[in-house]
Amino acid sequence: MNKHYASAAEAVADICDGATVMIGGFGGSGAPIELIHALIDAGPKHLTVVNNNAGNGHVGLAAMIEQGMVDKLICSFPKSKDPTAFSERYLAGRIELELAPQGTLAERIRAGGAGIPAFYTPTAYGTELGEGKPVAEFDGRPYLQERWLKADYALIKAELGDPYGNLTYRLAARNFSPLMAMAAGQTIAQVGRLVDAGGIEPEAVVTPGIFVNRLVEIADPAQEEVLNQAEARYP
Amino acid sequence: MNVRGQLNQEQIAWRAAQDIEDGQYVNLGIGFPEKVAAYTVKGREPIFHTENGVLGFGRAPAKGEEDWDLINAGKKAITLKPGAAFFDHATSFAMIRGGHLDVAILGALQVASNGDLANWRVGSKGVPAVGGAMDLVNGAKRVAVLTDHVARDGAPKLVERCTFPLTGVGCVTRIYTSLAVIDVDIPAARFVLREKLPHLSMDDLQFVTGAKLHVEGEVGNLEVPELS
């Protein structure tokens, strides 16, 4: 078994036009900047992207949107300190937005990875985000039906990875990544350090390797917030 | 509106903090509600939850000490208290939706006397963004709101029916404003006044409130220390 790829470029090379791509991270925390930038270099178009946000500044997801690679974004909060990459395109009608409450977004991704096609949640009942969704009552309370979300690829960032794809995450950077790893056909993880088998204690594994297909080692990965403070742009 | 002695945001946050009990799990909304943490009552230890996957965070770090993998839902850097825990987003919202969170404190554009809350967008223009607000109002055991009593243009924020898009229906049970503390009797769809600024008359308070204020028993004095 060898899930190790030599470079981010090789790991994302087959992501083609029209693919659905989940991207881990909450704001900059856990954003796989190097994988995203490699995808920008590869340049597939008409992508549907699933992320909690819509990018910040002119790096990472914001840069992907600026390059015109994204036709549709599924997210909960498309605002940030500098959301212009998304907001200008959205207000001009050049990018589609599917807005989902944050917990519903997370659970839809989890459901996609767990083989649960739909579930019921109280969230958004009676609001414009619930319009048109089937309603059912359980124990006297109304709930909305929500559907699973799956993707062709997931790009995620982890701290440690071993050759089997077992992963750990740093601090609060795990957020959506363990869920997205489950919900994608091909999960591509950039890891800060690739360790030998046994280098991660089995009790410490957060994402088991069965959910991970490709690993790239990126030591000292970039932080979106730090890049933005330096007013960086990509490419 | 300029009412003498009306509470500033720090004072509204202080008042809300008095109702948080020792050991409660609490989520504070981004912005104004975050101020509540600074006024935790001495001797009580609430545990703060943030949607992106942290329980048990503390104050912001000193400038230059930020670790951008350690942030709150407002994308601000945080520090951890001993006993903190990290978890993924599905687990984080299971805590919320599953009824494990004791208190959620949020801001408001409008709150209605039937407990409906509008706090995520003003109309259909611009870029909509909802985050975790709709999950919080449907999941936390107690949903409270912090708000100025009226909007900047003087329009009441406490109303009979919300006109802005709803965040949730029948969810808010207590409102802390710059003038009063008001409970929402959701089944009866009515506001019940609990405390008001001592010098403010009932008539003046009712005048700036968009739905009838009911009184049950004694109305307490809303007394808060000087804070800025």
XYZ file of C-alpha atoms in Angstrom:
463
model
C 0.000 0.000 0.000
C 1.363 3.376 -0.931
C -0.811 6.465 -0.667
C 2.153 8.793 -0.731
C 2.461 11.291 -3.588
C 5.678 13.195 -4.186
C 4.026 16.549 -4.764
C 0.775 18.450 -4.367
C 0.718 18.880 -8.163
C 0.693 15.105 -8.726
C -1.898 14.550 -6.018
C -4.458 16.898 -7.622
C -3.552 16.312 -11.297
C -6.666 14.278 -12.195
C -9.255 16.700 -10.781
C -11.117 17.564 -13.963
C -13.630 20.135 -15.177
C -17.026 19.886 -13.498
C -15.809 18.020 -10.411
C -17.292 18.552 -6.958
C -14.505 19.335 -4.493
C -14.830 19.586 -0.724
C -12.174 21.767 0.875
C -11.457 21.454 4.590
C -10.968 24.343 6.952
C -12.935 26.926 8.841
C -11.711 30.295 7.672
C -7.945 29.821 7.535
C -7.822 27.208 10.304
C -7.250 23.889 8.539
C -7.314 25.352 5.020
C -5.077 23.192 2.767
C -3.432 26.159 1.054
C -0.732 24.201 -0.808
C -3.245 21.721 -2.262
C -5.550 24.555 -3.316
C -2.694 26.403 -4.982
C -1.646 23.240 -6.798
C -5.227 22.929 -8.035
C -5.105 26.528 -9.258
C -1.934 25.624 -11.192
C -3.763 22.651 -12.729
C -6.708 24.928 -13.552
C -9.840 22.775 -13.866
C -13.029 24.797 -14.491
C -16.739 24.609 -13.631
C -16.066 23.184 -10.184
C -18.607 22.917 -7.392
C -16.830 23.661 -4.127
C -18.009 22.790 -0.619
C -16.402 24.810 2.181
C -17.754 26.600 5.244
C -16.739 29.972 3.828
C -15.956 31.623 0.511
C -12.338 32.551 0.969
C -10.583 35.581 2.374
C -8.257 37.923 0.503
C -6.549 36.658 -2.638
C -5.074 33.285 -1.657
C -6.508 29.780 -1.204
C -10.210 29.412 -2.009
C -10.564 33.153 -2.739
C -7.837 32.845 -5.384
C -9.587 29.805 -6.889
C -12.756 31.842 -7.219
C -10.814 34.772 -8.702
C -9.386 32.433 -11.328
C -12.924 31.640 -12.446
C -12.628 27.950 -11.569
C -15.747 27.774 -9.376
C -19.281 27.734 -10.829
C -21.037 26.929 -7.563
C -20.237 27.220 -3.901
C -22.014 25.338 -1.111
C -21.261 27.032 2.208
C -22.732 28.553 5.383
C -20.925 31.862 5.697
C -19.575 33.491 2.520
C -18.239 36.516 4.373
C -14.771 37.307 5.689
C -12.477 40.259 6.311
C -11.917 40.536 2.558
C -14.670 38.621 0.757
C -14.438 40.532 -2.536
C -13.330 37.534 -4.634
C -16.650 35.843 -3.945
C -18.978 38.774 -3.319
C -18.176 40.619 -6.569
C -18.853 37.496 -8.616
C -21.948 36.617 -6.635
C -23.499 40.069 -6.953
C -22.703 40.032 -10.697
C -24.512 36.683 -11.018
C -21.368 34.844 -12.062
C -21.249 32.265 -9.279
C -24.044 30.204 -7.778
C -24.453 29.997 -4.008
C -26.177 27.238 -2.052
C -26.375 28.558 1.493
C -26.731 25.957 4.247
C -26.838 26.453 8.004
C -23.455 25.461 9.388
C -24.610 22.459 11.387
C -26.765 21.264 8.517
C -23.793 21.585 6.171
C -21.628 19.526 8.532
C -24.286 16.858 9.007
C -25.009 16.641 5.270
C -21.327 15.925 4.691
C -21.223 13.406 7.539
C -24.364 11.738 6.137
C -22.752 11.577 2.690
C -19.781 9.759 4.189
C -21.930 7.494 6.331
C -24.338 6.327 3.612
C -27.373 8.154 5.014
C -29.185 9.775 2.055
C -31.348 12.110 4.139
C -32.027 13.092 7.720
C -34.340 15.417 9.682
C -33.233 18.501 11.572
C -35.087 21.294 13.387
C -32.600 23.812 11.981
C -34.047 26.339 9.493
C -37.651 25.198 9.975
C -39.915 28.198 9.322
C -37.144 30.204 7.625
C -36.374 31.000 3.994
C -33.562 28.398 4.043
C -36.176 25.741 4.775
C -38.509 26.674 1.934
C -39.412 23.763 -0.341
C -37.900 21.106 1.920
C -40.082 18.217 3.136
C -41.340 18.680 6.707
C -42.236 15.886 9.112
C -43.336 15.961 12.715
C -41.588 13.812 15.319
C -42.842 13.809 18.926
C -44.895 16.906 18.196
C -42.113 19.029 16.737
C -41.599 19.891 13.042
C -38.337 18.966 11.332
C -36.920 19.566 7.855
C -35.577 16.863 5.613
C -32.027 17.516 4.448
C -30.018 15.447 1.973
C -26.521 14.087 2.060
C -23.612 15.790 0.362
C -20.912 13.851 -1.422
C -17.970 14.924 -3.531
C -15.575 13.601 -6.115
C -12.594 14.889 -4.167
C -11.785 16.279 -0.749
C -8.719 18.429 -0.117
C -7.809 18.494 3.547
C -4.948 19.476 5.834
C -3.719 17.277 8.659
C -0.800 17.395 11.065
C 0.519 13.825 11.024
C -0.133 11.162 8.446
C 1.172 7.608 8.155
C 1.527 5.481 5.002
C -1.941 3.972 5.599
C -3.541 7.405 5.582
C -4.261 7.604 9.292
C -4.393 11.259 10.273
C -4.204 13.578 13.254
C -5.044 17.269 13.224
C -3.546 20.312 14.874
C -5.598 22.212 17.499
C -8.956 23.397 16.105
C -7.872 22.838 12.501
C -9.758 19.560 12.167
C -13.243 21.192 11.897
C -14.786 19.831 8.643
C -11.868 17.653 7.494
C -12.742 14.336 9.190
C -16.266 14.616 7.703
C -15.104 15.559 4.212
C -12.579 12.726 4.218
C -15.525 10.339 4.579
C -17.720 11.986 1.953
C -15.377 12.140 -1.047
C -14.499 9.555 -3.657
C -10.841 10.544 -3.459
C -9.560 12.233 -0.320
C -6.272 14.042 -0.688
C -4.541 15.077 2.532
C -1.582 17.372 2.920
C 0.206 16.452 6.129
C 2.761 18.481 8.039
C 4.757 15.328 8.686
C 4.587 11.880 7.150
C 5.535 9.296 9.759
C 6.189 5.553 9.498
C 3.435 3.059 10.243
C 3.146 2.981 14.027
C 4.246 6.611 14.237
C 0.696 7.559 15.217
C -0.666 5.762 18.258
C -3.846 3.937 17.232
C -5.736 5.699 20.053
C -4.661 9.052 18.669
C -5.883 8.504 15.104
C -8.698 10.977 14.310
C -9.319 10.055 10.668
C -8.696 6.338 9.994
C -6.808 5.640 6.784
C -9.768 3.936 5.098
C -11.095 7.433 4.382
C -7.849 8.751 2.878
C -6.542 7.990 -0.616
C -3.560 10.283 -1.187
C -1.005 11.928 1.063
C 1.429 14.713 0.358
C 3.945 15.919 2.900
C 3.980 19.703 3.209
C 6.251 20.745 6.066
C 5.569 24.189 7.575
C 2.342 24.740 5.644
C 1.145 28.264 4.926
C -1.552 29.843 7.111
C -4.183 31.815 5.214
C -4.331 34.478 7.939
C -0.562 35.039 7.789
C -0.612 35.225 3.972
C -3.417 37.776 4.158
C -1.596 39.905 6.696
C 1.266 40.015 4.165
C -1.297 40.895 1.453
C -0.221 37.857 -0.570
C -1.840 36.923 -3.886
C -1.874 33.662 -5.778
C -0.744 32.999 -8.418
C -33.550 57.532 21.224
C -31.513 58.907 24.083
C -32.709 57.667 27.441
C -30.728 58.848 30.435
C -28.766 56.003 31.963
C -29.549 53.500 29.248
C -27.115 50.606 29.346
C -24.155 50.331 27.007
C -23.145 47.006 25.453
C -20.733 46.195 28.293
C -23.505 46.678 30.837
C -26.021 44.601 28.879
C -23.368 41.854 28.663
C -22.746 42.152 32.428
C -26.446 41.683 33.158
C -26.641 38.614 30.912
C -23.583 37.119 32.634
C -25.405 37.198 36.014
C -27.797 34.517 34.724
C -25.087 32.049 33.667
C -24.668 29.337 36.258
C -21.585 27.468 37.382
C -20.769 24.549 35.105
C -23.077 25.554 32.276
C -22.028 24.989 28.671
C -22.437 28.288 26.859
C -22.151 29.513 23.279
C -21.738 33.248 22.749
C -22.558 34.645 19.297
C -19.964 36.538 17.297
C -19.486 40.212 18.214
C -21.520 41.829 20.999
C -22.475 38.573 22.781
C -18.774 37.637 23.091
C -18.482 40.401 25.707
C -20.476 38.283 28.179
C -17.436 36.061 28.887
C -15.515 38.966 30.439
C -18.223 39.411 33.120
C -18.400 35.829 34.342
C -19.544 35.959 37.965
C -16.727 35.229 40.412
C -16.820 31.672 41.692
C -18.723 30.367 38.677
C -17.044 28.444 35.893
C -19.057 28.243 32.688
C -17.490 26.293 29.820
C -17.547 28.153 26.539
C -18.282 26.342 23.281
C -17.424 27.587 19.827
C -18.976 26.098 16.699
C -15.727 25.365 14.883
C -14.912 22.701 17.449
C -13.582 23.854 20.824
C -14.921 23.507 24.369
C -13.149 25.326 27.171
C -11.482 28.287 25.527
C -10.325 31.369 27.373
C -9.253 34.892 26.565
C -7.690 36.171 23.375
C -3.901 35.759 23.225
C -1.533 38.735 23.359
C -0.830 40.329 19.997
C 1.880 38.355 18.240
C 1.034 35.201 20.224
C -1.803 34.096 17.917
C -1.879 30.561 16.556
C -4.226 30.645 13.565
C -5.164 26.994 13.981
C -6.723 28.034 17.302
C -9.615 30.382 16.588
C -13.258 30.857 17.515
C -16.324 31.004 15.297
C -15.628 34.696 14.689
C -12.206 33.672 13.261
C -10.479 35.418 16.173
C -7.487 33.839 17.899
C -8.253 32.267 21.292
C -6.379 30.490 24.075
C -7.300 27.259 25.842
C -8.126 26.653 29.484
C -6.956 23.460 31.189
C -9.512 20.777 30.352
C -10.313 22.075 26.877
C -11.335 19.710 24.071
C -11.287 19.715 20.263
C -13.808 17.937 18.043
C -15.021 17.894 14.473
C -17.886 19.991 13.151
C -20.519 17.239 13.179
C -19.776 16.580 16.852
C -19.837 20.312 17.567
C -23.323 20.684 16.115
C -24.473 17.467 17.773
C -23.683 19.295 21.035
C -25.900 22.150 19.839
C -28.774 20.346 18.115
C -28.755 17.450 20.529
C -29.737 19.703 23.421
C -26.433 19.453 25.281
C -25.672 23.165 25.262
C -27.229 24.973 28.223
C -27.253 28.523 26.910
C -26.855 30.329 23.586
C -26.623 34.121 23.649
C -27.104 35.901 20.338
C -27.589 39.340 18.862
C -30.848 40.367 17.199
C -32.280 42.533 14.481
C -35.794 41.802 15.767
C -37.356 39.542 18.395
C -41.083 38.894 18.378
C -43.393 38.272 21.321
C -43.928 34.721 20.018
C -40.201 34.026 20.423
C -39.306 34.322 16.740
C -35.834 35.725 16.086
C -34.496 37.595 13.047
C -30.754 38.150 13.193
C -29.087 36.955 9.992
C -30.025 39.270 7.164
C -31.978 42.464 6.624
C -33.605 41.675 3.294
C -32.957 39.917 0.035
C -30.086 42.158 -1.082
C -26.372 41.546 -0.674
C -24.552 38.324 0.139
C -26.491 36.119 2.578
C -24.511 34.428 5.337
C -26.044 32.382 8.145
C -23.282 30.435 9.916
C -24.475 28.475 12.952
C -27.232 30.804 14.173
C -30.128 28.657 12.929
C -28.682 25.570 14.595
C -28.054 27.384 17.878
C -31.591 28.756 18.228
C -33.110 25.330 17.588
C -30.766 23.374 19.804
C -29.659 25.193 22.938
C -31.727 24.590 26.082
C -31.993 28.341 26.653
C -31.741 30.988 23.913
C -31.209 34.568 25.063
C -30.741 37.752 23.083
C -28.645 40.847 23.779
C -29.706 43.996 21.992
C -30.222 47.718 22.130
C -33.897 48.266 22.896
C -34.502 50.055 19.582
C -32.733 50.111 16.226
C -30.449 53.001 15.237
C -33.317 54.634 13.365
C -35.489 54.417 16.485
C -37.638 51.547 15.208
C -38.602 48.980 17.866
C -36.566 45.770 17.806
C -39.039 44.020 20.120
C -42.061 43.483 17.925
C -45.268 41.488 17.480
C -44.056 39.903 14.241
C -40.579 39.953 12.749
C -40.453 41.604 9.329
C -36.838 40.634 8.617
C -36.065 37.054 7.492
C -36.334 34.635 10.408
C -33.466 32.786 12.030
C -35.824 30.561 13.986
C -39.411 30.333 15.185
C -40.487 30.363 18.836
C -36.956 30.099 20.197
C -35.981 33.134 22.312
C -36.944 33.015 25.984
C -35.108 36.035 27.449
C -34.070 39.421 26.064
C -31.503 41.698 27.690
C -31.812 45.215 26.307
C -30.364 48.651 27.016
C -33.517 49.423 29.028
C -34.969 46.194 30.388
C -34.899 42.448 30.923
C -37.860 40.789 29.256
C -38.951 37.167 29.166
C -40.811 35.696 26.239
C -43.818 33.558 27.102
C -43.743 31.608 23.858
C -46.945 29.551 24.285
C -48.944 32.727 25.042
C -46.950 34.829 22.546
C -46.317 37.687 24.960
C -43.462 39.679 26.456
C -43.243 39.646 30.245
C -41.281 42.524 31.780
C -38.929 41.346 34.537
C -36.649 44.345 35.134
C -36.421 47.911 33.876
C -34.182 50.907 34.479
C -35.421 52.317 37.818
C -36.170 55.848 36.592
C -37.857 54.751 33.347
C -41.655 54.851 33.444
C -43.733 51.943 32.203
C -45.325 54.236 29.628
C -41.988 55.395 28.240
C -40.731 51.807 28.026
C -43.921 50.625 26.361
C -43.660 53.520 23.879
C -40.366 52.188 22.476
C -41.497 48.543 22.508
C -43.346 47.192 19.468
C -45.538 44.716 21.371
C -47.360 44.849 24.683
C -45.258 44.382 27.810
C -47.087 42.264 30.346
C -46.350 42.412 34.042
C -46.548 39.446 36.386
C -45.847 40.351 39.971
C -43.111 42.820 40.762
C -40.894 44.443 38.121
C -37.305 44.498 39.380
C -34.853 47.360 39.052
C -32.286 46.825 36.315
C -29.184 47.912 38.205
C -25.773 47.485 36.650
C -22.296 48.793 37.589
C -20.631 51.558 35.602
C -18.722 49.857 32.767
C -17.213 51.105 29.533
